[in-house]
Short mmCIF file of C-alpha atoms in Angstrom, two decimals:
data_model
loop_
_atom_site.label_atom_id
_atom_site.label_comp_id
_atom_site.label_asym_id
_atom_site.label_seq_id
_atom_site.Cartn_x
_atom_site.Cartn_y
_atom_site.Cartn_z
CA MET A 17 32.74 -2.25 14.28
CA ALA A 18 31.96 0.71 16.30
CA ALA A 19 29.96 2.34 13.49
CA THR A 20 27.70 -0.54 12.67
CA SER A 21 26.35 -0.34 16.30
CA GLN A 22 26.36 3.37 16.85
CA GLU A 23 23.34 5.01 17.87
CA GLY A 24 21.84 8.32 17.00
CA ARG A 25 18.91 10.60 17.60
CA VAL A 26 16.98 12.61 15.20
CA VAL A 27 17.15 16.30 15.89
CA ALA A 28 15.38 17.80 12.86
CA VAL A 29 12.89 16.69 10.22
CA ARG A 30 12.17 18.70 7.16
CA GLY A 31 10.17 16.44 4.89
CA PRO A 32 12.43 13.82 3.68
CA VAL A 33 15.64 15.28 5.09
CA LEU A 34 16.67 14.16 8.55
CA ASP A 35 19.18 15.68 10.88
CA ILE A 36 20.81 13.01 13.05
CA ARG A 37 23.20 13.60 16.01
CA PHE A 38 25.38 10.90 17.28
CA ALA A 39 27.00 10.63 20.75
CA ALA A 40 30.43 10.09 19.39
CA PRO A 41 32.49 9.93 16.31
CA PRO A 42 33.07 8.05 13.90
CA LEU A 43 30.15 9.01 12.11
CA PRO A 44 28.37 6.73 9.32
CA ALA A 45 30.05 7.08 6.07
CA LEU A 46 28.38 9.05 3.10
CA ASN A 47 25.86 6.90 1.42
CA GLU A 48 25.57 4.49 4.31
CA ALA A 49 22.10 3.42 5.40
CA VAL A 50 20.64 4.26 8.64
CA ALA A 51 17.75 2.60 10.26
CA VAL A 52 15.06 4.68 12.06
CA ARG A 53 13.61 3.13 15.08
CA TRP A 54 10.18 4.50 15.22
CA ASP A 55 6.79 3.08 16.08
CA ARG A 56 5.15 3.37 12.96
CA PRO A 57 4.27 0.54 10.51
CA GLY A 58 6.88 -0.23 7.88
CA ARG A 59 10.60 0.12 7.70
CA LEU A 60 12.00 3.57 7.34
CA VAL A 61 15.66 3.69 6.17
CA ALA A 62 17.63 6.86 5.27
CA GLU A 63 20.73 7.30 3.42
CA VAL A 64 23.64 9.64 4.74
CA ALA A 65 24.10 12.58 2.46
CA ALA A 66 26.40 15.01 4.20
CA HIS A 67 28.34 15.54 7.55
CA LEU A 68 27.19 18.57 9.01
CA ASP A 69 29.57 18.65 12.11
CA PRO A 70 31.78 16.23 14.16
CA LEU A 71 28.59 14.61 15.56
CA THR A 72 25.65 15.40 12.98
CA VAL A 73 24.73 13.90 9.63
CA ARG A 74 22.14 14.91 6.96
CA ALA A 75 20.31 11.97 5.65
CA LEU A 76 17.60 11.47 3.06
CA ALA A 77 14.83 9.22 3.89
CA MET A 78 13.66 6.65 1.48
CA GLY A 79 10.21 6.61 2.68
CA GLU A 80 7.36 8.84 3.85
CA THR A 81 8.66 10.47 7.23
CA ALA A 82 4.95 11.77 8.40
CA GLY A 83 4.58 10.94 12.17
CA LEU A 84 8.32 11.17 12.78
CA ARG A 85 9.31 12.87 16.19
CA ARG A 86 12.65 14.47 17.15
CA GLY A 87 14.39 12.19 19.49
CA THR A 88 13.65 8.89 17.87
CA ALA A 89 16.44 6.47 17.77
CA VAL A 90 18.47 5.90 14.80
CA ARG A 91 20.97 3.03 14.11
CA ALA A 92 23.73 3.03 11.71
CA THR A 93 23.90 -0.23 9.57
CA GLY A 94 27.50 -0.09 8.78
CA GLY A 95 26.95 -0.18 4.91
CA PRO A 96 25.02 1.18 1.98
CA LEU A 97 21.49 0.54 0.89
CA THR A 98 21.26 -3.41 -0.56
CA VAL A 99 18.73 -5.17 -2.78
CA PRO A 100 18.16 -8.96 -3.04
CA VAL A 101 19.67 -10.57 -5.95
CA GLY A 102 19.53 -14.00 -7.47
CA ASP A 103 16.89 -16.18 -9.44
CA ALA A 104 14.76 -15.68 -6.25
CA VAL A 105 13.84 -12.17 -7.43
CA LEU A 106 13.00 -13.23 -11.06
CA GLY A 107 9.23 -12.62 -11.67
CA ARG A 108 9.10 -10.09 -8.85
CA LEU A 109 8.20 -6.42 -8.38
CA ILE A 110 10.55 -4.82 -5.70
CA ASN A 111 11.21 -1.29 -4.33
CA VAL A 112 14.64 0.41 -3.53
CA LEU A 113 14.79 -1.47 -0.23
CA GLY A 114 14.32 -4.91 -1.68
CA GLU A 115 10.58 -5.22 -0.42
CA THR A 116 8.09 -7.01 -2.71
CA GLY A 117 5.19 -5.03 -4.10
CA ASP A 118 3.35 -7.54 -6.25
CA LEU A 119 1.26 -9.18 -3.51
CA GLY A 120 3.27 -12.45 -4.06
CA PRO A 121 5.10 -14.59 -1.32
CA ALA A 122 7.78 -13.12 0.66
CA LEU A 123 11.50 -13.62 -0.59
CA PRO A 124 13.38 -16.37 0.94
CA GLU A 125 15.23 -15.86 4.36
CA GLY A 126 18.95 -15.21 3.97
CA ILE A 127 18.58 -14.23 0.27
CA GLU A 128 21.97 -12.76 -0.97
CA ARG A 129 21.82 -8.96 -1.04
CA TRP A 130 24.19 -6.62 -3.05
CA PRO A 131 24.95 -2.91 -2.10
CA ILE A 132 23.23 -0.40 -4.62
CA HIS A 133 26.51 1.52 -4.77
CA ARG A 134 29.09 -0.32 -6.93
CA ARG A 135 31.99 0.76 -9.07
CA PRO A 136 31.69 -0.23 -12.73
CA PRO A 137 34.18 -2.78 -14.04
CA PRO A 138 37.71 -1.50 -14.42
CA LEU A 139 38.22 -0.39 -18.16
CA ALA A 140 40.64 -3.10 -18.85
CA GLU A 141 38.03 -5.73 -18.13
CA GLN A 142 35.24 -4.19 -20.24
CA THR A 143 34.74 -5.60 -23.70
CA GLY A 144 33.42 -3.82 -26.71
CA THR A 145 30.79 -5.52 -29.02
CA SER A 146 29.75 -5.42 -32.51
CA ALA A 147 26.87 -7.70 -32.15
CA LEU A 148 23.47 -6.35 -33.24
CA PHE A 149 20.39 -6.42 -31.20
CA GLU A 150 17.70 -7.08 -33.52
CA THR A 151 14.34 -5.56 -32.34
CA GLY A 152 12.03 -6.37 -35.39
CA ILE A 153 11.00 -2.72 -35.51
CA LYS A 154 12.12 -1.62 -39.13
CA VAL A 155 13.09 1.97 -38.46
CA ILE A 156 15.23 1.02 -35.64
CA ASP A 157 17.06 -1.98 -37.26
CA LEU A 158 17.70 -0.07 -40.43
CA LEU A 159 18.49 3.54 -39.41
CA VAL A 160 19.37 3.26 -35.61
CA PRO A 161 20.76 -0.45 -35.01
CA LEU A 162 21.31 -1.19 -31.35
CA ALA A 163 24.38 -2.91 -30.21
CA GLN A 164 24.39 -5.89 -27.76
CA GLY A 165 26.06 -4.40 -24.58
CA GLY A 166 25.48 -1.01 -25.74
CA LYS A 167 23.57 2.26 -24.34
CA ALA A 168 20.61 3.49 -26.15
CA ALA A 169 18.18 6.07 -25.46
CA MET A 170 15.00 7.22 -26.66
CA PHE A 171 14.31 11.11 -26.38
CA GLY A 172 11.17 12.72 -26.64
CA GLY A 173 8.48 15.24 -25.09
CA ALA A 174 5.28 14.33 -23.42
CA GLY A 175 3.05 11.98 -25.27
CA VAL A 176 5.16 11.14 -28.18
CA GLY A 177 5.35 7.40 -27.47
CA LYS A 178 8.49 6.44 -25.48
CA THR A 179 6.70 4.43 -22.91
CA VAL A 180 4.89 2.61 -25.60
CA LEU A 181 8.16 1.85 -27.56
CA ILE A 182 9.84 0.42 -24.50
CA MET A 183 6.84 -1.76 -23.83
CA GLU A 184 7.10 -2.90 -27.55
CA LEU A 185 10.76 -3.54 -27.03
CA ILE A 186 9.87 -5.81 -24.01
CA HIS A 187 7.37 -7.54 -26.04
CA ALA A 188 9.56 -7.96 -29.21
CA MET A 189 12.37 -9.30 -26.98
CA ALA A 190 10.18 -12.13 -25.46
CA GLU A 191 10.97 -14.63 -28.19
CA ARG A 192 14.27 -13.06 -29.71
CA TYR A 193 16.02 -12.53 -26.47
CA GLU A 194 17.13 -15.49 -24.15
CA GLY A 195 18.66 -13.36 -21.30
CA ILE A 196 17.40 -11.80 -18.23
CA SER A 197 15.25 -8.40 -18.40
CA VAL A 198 15.57 -5.89 -15.67
CA PHE A 199 13.08 -3.03 -15.79
CA ALA A 200 13.67 0.23 -13.77
CA GLY A 201 10.43 2.14 -13.31
CA ILE A 202 12.18 5.63 -12.20
CA GLY A 203 9.49 8.26 -11.05
CA GLU A 204 6.56 6.63 -13.23
CA ARG A 205 2.98 6.36 -12.70
CA SER A 206 1.37 3.75 -10.58
CA ARG A 207 -0.79 2.94 -13.41
CA GLU A 208 1.82 2.38 -15.78
CA GLY A 209 3.62 -0.08 -13.48
CA HIS A 210 0.57 -2.05 -13.12
CA GLU A 211 -0.13 -2.16 -16.69
CA LEU A 212 3.44 -3.37 -17.38
CA LEU A 213 3.18 -6.00 -14.66
CA ASN A 214 0.21 -7.36 -16.25
CA ASP A 215 1.33 -7.13 -19.75
CA MET A 216 4.56 -9.18 -18.92
CA ARG A 217 2.58 -11.76 -16.85
CA HIS A 218 0.12 -12.27 -20.12
CA SER A 219 2.91 -12.37 -22.60
CA GLY A 220 5.14 -14.82 -20.67
CA VAL A 221 8.04 -12.67 -19.98
CA LEU A 222 7.86 -12.30 -16.51
CA ALA A 223 9.63 -15.35 -15.37
CA ARG A 224 12.83 -14.12 -16.89
CA SER A 225 12.41 -10.46 -15.64
CA VAL A 226 12.58 -8.31 -12.57
CA LEU A 227 10.73 -5.22 -11.96
CA VAL A 228 12.32 -2.53 -9.77
CA TYR A 229 10.08 0.63 -9.11
CA GLY A 230 10.35 3.93 -7.53
CA GLN A 231 7.31 5.75 -8.31
CA MET A 232 6.08 9.26 -8.91
CA ASN A 233 4.60 9.48 -5.73
CA GLU A 234 7.65 8.44 -3.47
CA PRO A 235 10.25 10.69 -1.83
CA PRO A 236 12.93 11.87 -4.34
CA GLY A 237 15.47 9.77 -2.31
CA THR A 238 13.70 6.48 -3.55
CA ARG A 239 13.44 7.96 -7.24
CA PHE A 240 17.23 9.02 -7.17
CA ARG A 241 18.35 5.46 -6.09
CA ILE A 242 16.11 3.10 -7.73
CA GLY A 243 18.07 3.18 -11.02
CA LEU A 244 21.25 2.11 -9.05
CA ALA A 245 19.45 -0.60 -7.31
CA ALA A 246 18.18 -2.06 -10.76
CA LEU A 247 21.70 -1.91 -11.89
CA SER A 248 23.06 -3.90 -8.88
CA ILE A 249 20.70 -6.65 -9.92
CA ALA A 250 21.73 -6.78 -13.51
CA GLU A 251 25.27 -6.92 -12.53
CA TYR A 252 24.85 -9.64 -10.31
CA PHE A 253 23.48 -11.76 -13.43
CA ARG A 254 26.16 -10.36 -15.50
CA ASP A 255 29.13 -11.16 -13.05
CA ARG A 256 27.91 -14.24 -10.94
CA GLY A 257 25.33 -15.85 -13.45
CA HIS A 258 27.36 -14.75 -16.65
CA ARG A 259 24.11 -14.31 -18.38
CA ASP A 260 23.24 -11.43 -20.91
CA VAL A 261 21.02 -8.79 -19.45
CA LEU A 262 18.59 -6.17 -20.91
CA LEU A 263 18.19 -3.23 -18.73
CA LEU A 264 15.33 -0.80 -19.54
CA MET A 265 14.93 2.35 -17.60
CA ASP A 266 11.77 4.59 -17.89
CA ASN A 267 12.54 7.40 -17.37
CA VAL A 268 16.18 8.50 -16.79
CA PHE A 269 14.91 12.30 -16.71
CA ARG A 270 13.18 11.53 -13.41
CA PHE A 271 16.33 10.43 -12.31
CA VAL A 272 18.12 13.53 -13.08
CA GLN A 273 14.83 15.37 -11.50
CA ALA A 274 14.92 13.53 -8.43
CA GLY A 275 18.70 14.33 -8.11
CA SER A 276 17.90 18.06 -8.57
CA GLU A 277 15.46 17.77 -5.74
CA VAL A 278 17.77 16.04 -3.57
CA SER A 279 20.05 18.85 -4.12
CA GLY A 280 17.87 21.50 -3.20
CA LEU A 281 16.89 19.76 0.13
CA MET A 282 20.46 19.51 0.92
CA GLY A 283 20.82 23.31 0.47
CA ARG A 284 23.17 23.15 -2.42
CA LEU A 285 23.41 26.10 -4.89
CA PRO A 286 21.60 25.22 -8.17
CA SER A 287 23.52 25.10 -11.27
CA ARG A 288 22.52 25.65 -15.01
CA VAL A 289 18.73 25.85 -15.32
CA GLY A 290 18.29 25.15 -11.71
CA TYR A 291 19.79 21.56 -11.83
CA GLN A 292 22.01 20.24 -9.36
CA PRO A 293 25.78 21.13 -9.53
CA THR A 294 26.81 17.53 -9.59
CA LEU A 295 24.64 16.78 -12.63
CA ALA A 296 27.53 15.44 -14.79
CA THR A 297 28.58 13.15 -12.05
CA ASP A 298 25.20 11.84 -11.05
CA VAL A 299 24.67 11.05 -14.70
CA ALA A 300 27.98 9.25 -15.10
CA ALA A 301 27.60 7.03 -12.00
CA LEU A 302 24.25 5.69 -13.46
CA GLN A 303 25.57 5.26 -17.00
CA GLU A 304 29.17 3.98 -16.67
CA ARG A 305 27.93 0.97 -14.66
CA LEU A 306 26.03 -0.17 -17.86
CA ALA A 307 29.08 -2.12 -19.30
CA SER A 308 30.03 -5.52 -20.90
CA VAL A 309 32.64 -8.13 -19.53
CA PRO A 310 33.85 -11.19 -21.25
CA GLY A 311 31.16 -13.54 -21.57
CA ALA A 312 28.24 -11.41 -20.64
CA ALA A 313 26.89 -7.91 -21.30
CA ILE A 314 24.36 -5.46 -20.00
CA THR A 315 22.33 -3.76 -22.70
CA GLY A 316 20.81 -0.45 -21.80
CA ILE A 317 17.70 1.05 -23.22
CA GLU A 318 16.34 4.07 -21.77
CA ALA A 319 13.51 6.47 -22.21
CA VAL A 320 14.44 9.95 -21.63
CA TYR A 321 11.71 12.63 -21.27
CA VAL A 322 12.81 15.97 -22.84
CA PRO A 323 11.41 19.03 -21.24
CA ALA A 324 9.67 21.42 -23.55
CA ASP A 325 11.05 19.56 -26.45
CA ASP A 326 14.44 21.06 -25.75
CA PHE A 327 17.20 19.04 -26.62
CA THR A 328 19.65 21.64 -25.45
CA ASP A 329 18.58 21.20 -21.87
CA PRO A 330 21.68 20.38 -19.75
CA ALA A 331 20.08 16.97 -18.58
CA ILE A 332 19.51 15.95 -21.98
CA THR A 333 23.22 16.95 -23.09
CA ALA A 334 24.52 15.21 -20.10
CA ILE A 335 22.75 11.80 -21.04
CA SER A 336 23.64 12.08 -24.67
CA GLY A 337 27.36 11.87 -24.00
CA HIS A 338 27.09 8.37 -22.81
CA LEU A 339 25.06 6.78 -25.44
CA ASP A 340 26.02 4.54 -28.56
CA SER A 341 22.43 5.00 -30.20
CA ALA A 342 19.95 7.66 -29.58
CA LEU A 343 16.31 7.59 -30.87
CA VAL A 344 14.72 10.98 -31.29
CA LEU A 345 10.98 10.81 -31.24
CA SER A 346 9.35 13.65 -33.15
CA ARG A 347 6.06 15.55 -32.20
CA ASP A 348 5.50 16.45 -35.80
CA ARG A 349 5.70 12.80 -36.81
CA ALA A 350 3.46 11.75 -33.97
CA ALA A 351 0.98 14.40 -34.97
CA GLU A 352 0.98 12.88 -38.79
CA GLY A 353 0.25 9.59 -37.40
CA ILE A 354 3.89 8.21 -38.22
CA TYR A 355 4.44 5.48 -35.75
CA PRO A 356 6.85 4.90 -34.20
CA ALA A 357 7.43 8.64 -34.45
CA ILE A 358 11.26 8.33 -34.72
CA ASP A 359 13.03 11.23 -36.45
CA PRO A 360 15.22 9.16 -39.03
CA LEU A 361 17.52 12.43 -39.53
CA ALA A 362 18.01 13.44 -35.90
CA SER A 363 18.55 9.77 -34.66
CA PHE A 364 21.98 8.38 -34.82
CA SER A 365 23.84 5.02 -34.02
CA LEU A 366 27.65 4.27 -33.90
CA GLN A 367 26.79 0.86 -35.16
CA LEU A 368 25.69 2.11 -38.64
CA ASP A 369 29.21 1.41 -40.08
CA PRO A 370 29.90 -0.95 -43.01
CA LEU A 371 32.41 -2.73 -40.67
CA VAL A 372 29.59 -3.34 -38.25
CA VAL A 373 26.36 -3.83 -40.27
CA GLY A 374 27.96 -4.80 -43.41
CA GLY A 375 28.09 -2.76 -46.77
CA THR A 376 24.61 -3.62 -48.08
CA HIS A 377 22.96 -2.43 -45.02
CA ALA A 378 25.01 0.74 -44.54
CA ALA A 379 24.63 1.59 -48.29
CA ILE A 380 20.67 1.14 -48.10
CA ALA A 381 20.49 2.97 -44.94
CA ASP A 382 22.49 6.04 -46.21
CA GLU A 383 20.30 6.16 -49.29
CA VAL A 384 17.20 6.31 -47.28
CA ARG A 385 18.56 9.05 -45.15
CA ARG A 386 19.59 10.96 -48.33
CA THR A 387 16.09 10.60 -49.78
CA LEU A 388 14.18 11.71 -46.86
CA ALA A 389 16.70 14.65 -46.31
CA HIS A 390 16.18 15.77 -49.93
CA TRP A 391 12.29 15.53 -49.22
CA ARG A 392 12.69 17.57 -46.06
CA ALA A 393 14.87 20.22 -47.75
CA LEU A 394 11.92 20.50 -50.52
CA GLN A 395 9.07 20.74 -47.89
CA ASP A 396 8.97 24.65 -47.90
CA VAL A 397 8.89 24.98 -51.70
CA ILE A 398 6.29 22.25 -51.69
CA ALA A 399 4.06 24.11 -49.02
CA LEU A 400 4.43 27.42 -51.32
CA LEU A 401 4.08 26.09 -54.70
CA GLY A 402 2.78 22.58 -54.64
CA VAL A 403 4.66 19.46 -55.76
CA GLU A 404 3.61 19.98 -59.49
CA GLU A 405 6.09 22.70 -59.56
CA LEU A 406 9.09 20.67 -58.95
CA GLY A 407 11.42 19.02 -61.62
CA ALA A 408 10.68 15.49 -62.60
CA GLN A 409 13.37 14.32 -60.59
CA ASP A 410 12.54 16.01 -57.71
CA ARG A 411 8.85 14.69 -57.80
CA GLN A 412 10.16 11.04 -58.08
CA ILE A 413 12.52 11.72 -54.95
CA VAL A 414 9.55 12.97 -53.02
CA ALA A 415 7.01 10.35 -54.11
CA ARG A 416 9.61 7.52 -53.00
CA ALA A 417 10.47 9.40 -49.70
CA ARG A 418 6.87 9.47 -48.79
CA ARG A 419 6.52 5.88 -49.49
CA LEU A 420 9.83 5.14 -47.41
CA GLN A 421 8.30 7.09 -44.62
CA ARG A 422 5.01 5.07 -44.48
CA PHE A 423 6.63 1.90 -45.05
CA LEU A 424 8.69 2.65 -41.82
CA THR A 425 5.68 2.68 -39.84
CA GLN A 426 4.71 -0.31 -38.12
CA PRO A 427 1.67 -1.77 -35.96
CA PHE A 428 2.77 -2.63 -32.46
CA ALA A 429 1.42 -5.64 -30.34
CA VAL A 430 1.01 -3.56 -27.36
CA THR A 431 -1.22 -1.07 -29.18
CA GLU A 432 -3.43 -3.67 -30.73
CA ALA A 433 -6.19 -3.17 -28.43
CA PHE A 434 -6.42 0.52 -29.15
CA THR A 435 -5.90 0.36 -33.00
CA GLY A 436 -7.23 -2.94 -34.08
CA ARG A 437 -4.16 -3.65 -36.03
CA PRO A 438 -2.15 -6.86 -35.12
CA GLY A 439 1.50 -6.15 -34.11
CA ARG A 440 4.11 -7.04 -36.73
CA SER A 441 7.69 -7.89 -36.18
CA VAL A 442 9.89 -7.51 -39.34
CA ALA A 443 13.22 -9.23 -39.75
CA LEU A 444 16.15 -7.08 -40.80
CA LYS A 445 16.62 -8.81 -44.12
CA ASP A 446 13.03 -8.02 -45.03
CA THR A 447 13.26 -4.48 -44.04
CA LEU A 448 16.33 -4.07 -46.26
CA ALA A 449 14.81 -5.81 -49.21
CA GLY A 450 11.64 -3.60 -48.88
CA CYS A 451 13.46 -0.29 -48.68
CA ARG A 452 15.57 -1.34 -51.61
CA ALA A 453 12.74 -2.00 -53.67
CA ILE A 454 10.95 1.18 -52.82
CA LEU A 455 14.28 3.11 -53.77
CA ASP A 456 14.63 1.13 -56.99
CA GLY A 457 10.97 2.38 -57.95
CA GLU A 458 9.16 -0.92 -57.48
CA ALA A 459 6.36 0.68 -55.36
CA ASP A 460 6.19 4.03 -57.37
CA ASP A 461 2.63 2.95 -58.70
CA TRP A 462 1.16 1.88 -55.35
CA PRO A 463 -1.17 4.14 -53.30
CA GLU A 464 0.71 5.37 -50.18
CA GLY A 465 -1.69 3.94 -48.00
CA ALA A 466 -0.78 0.56 -49.02
CA LEU A 467 2.60 0.92 -47.27
CA TYR A 468 1.28 2.68 -44.01
CA MET A 469 1.24 0.50 -40.80
CA THR A 470 2.28 -2.70 -42.70
CA GLY A 471 4.89 -5.35 -42.14
CA THR A 472 6.77 -6.55 -45.00
CA LEU A 473 6.96 -5.11 -48.63
CA ASP A 474 4.88 -8.51 -49.47
CA ASP A 475 2.22 -7.44 -47.05
CA ALA A 476 2.32 -3.98 -48.75
CA ARG A 477 2.01 -5.63 -52.25
CA ARG A 478 -1.03 -7.35 -51.09
CA ALA A 479 -2.61 -4.27 -49.75
CA ALA A 480 -1.91 -2.58 -53.07
CA GLU A 481 -3.41 -5.12 -55.19
CA ALA A 482 -6.48 -5.23 -52.85
CA ALA A 483 -6.84 -1.44 -53.38
CA GLY A 484 -6.54 -1.67 -57.11
CA ALA A 485 -9.20 -4.51 -57.20
CA GLY A 486 -11.39 -2.39 -54.95
CA ARG A 487 -11.06 0.68 -57.64
CA THR A 488 -11.60 -1.66 -60.51
CA ALA A 489 -14.92 -3.04 -58.96
#
């Protein structure tokens, strides 16, 4: 108990980094929280990151340190940072310290709190899953099916639609998904958090959701730990409530970026491309806690910013190694107006296997990929000579590939205010039927525009008939 009541003094302040000297050992353990007893409004808590000598620790503040003086008293708490858990946090927005940020009532006194640092379930207790997580988004359900209890990520550079896709998934799950949703905003803009909170209120999803935010303007320690805080809340609902949890994280690259900042502040030598030497360990500490146990699963869906569109970046490769599914968003497709801008050839899913999705689904998906790949292989020839110089069979494949590409676009509910198109959710059986019909040539005589930003093939057929009637008139 000596460590829990031990007092220290701040001896140095360098931005969010505090050096704290204690009177005598034992020192607070690594990752233990220490409370700063200052005279400013608001709590200031720091996390022990290193032991400098037998009496001094280096800690990372979880808040602004402006006005903090040397000599200020610090108290060791005896444990790591904790966050409130349970039904009381549903519908609330909280920060890494568990404080509410939605102007709502205070959380109940004595609410249970869980530490943010927890081990994943032992491998022997984890369960695999073959149940698919149907999203209602055609290109995902067909070519990159998501697993319930799996880990999926959306990779893309700036401005290709990662956050919009995350918000559409939240909207799509409101009716299909009966579990708990936990949203971790890691290093995101305050505007995006405010928009998401309002959207979830209006769509009726908020009552089954928890929002956990460490925003872009907050210190790196907050951004580095906010994902772990969201995981602890998700683990509570999985382990205590035996409820399925959908954990959405936007943006995991900001977690890596915050870890790199923390590493530099700690004085550690950088590794490849300036990242922290502990990059693989940091990513694994986050990703390996996304696990399923008998009776309940945590399904992780993450947005990942790709710096300079470089998919060989060490952070991207470190994250990719933990995934079941990867949705790669293409800047070229976004520039062409193909939304969602998912590259069907670069994306992958371990679930796209006949033993999981069934032989019919796997066969249609494989034929769609081959058709699109054949078109891509011919694009240089088409650019130089024109499509008319191709053989009859190649022209037919190109025409069907273009129609498939447009059929796999889809209007989103969250963009309706900007596009004027009502959002559409499409059942997997309708997606499969539509792609099968296009591959069989049923849409060969339809204008390509009839298939663009539509829902089912029946919707496209009506649009084609309307276009034909318009030309006749």
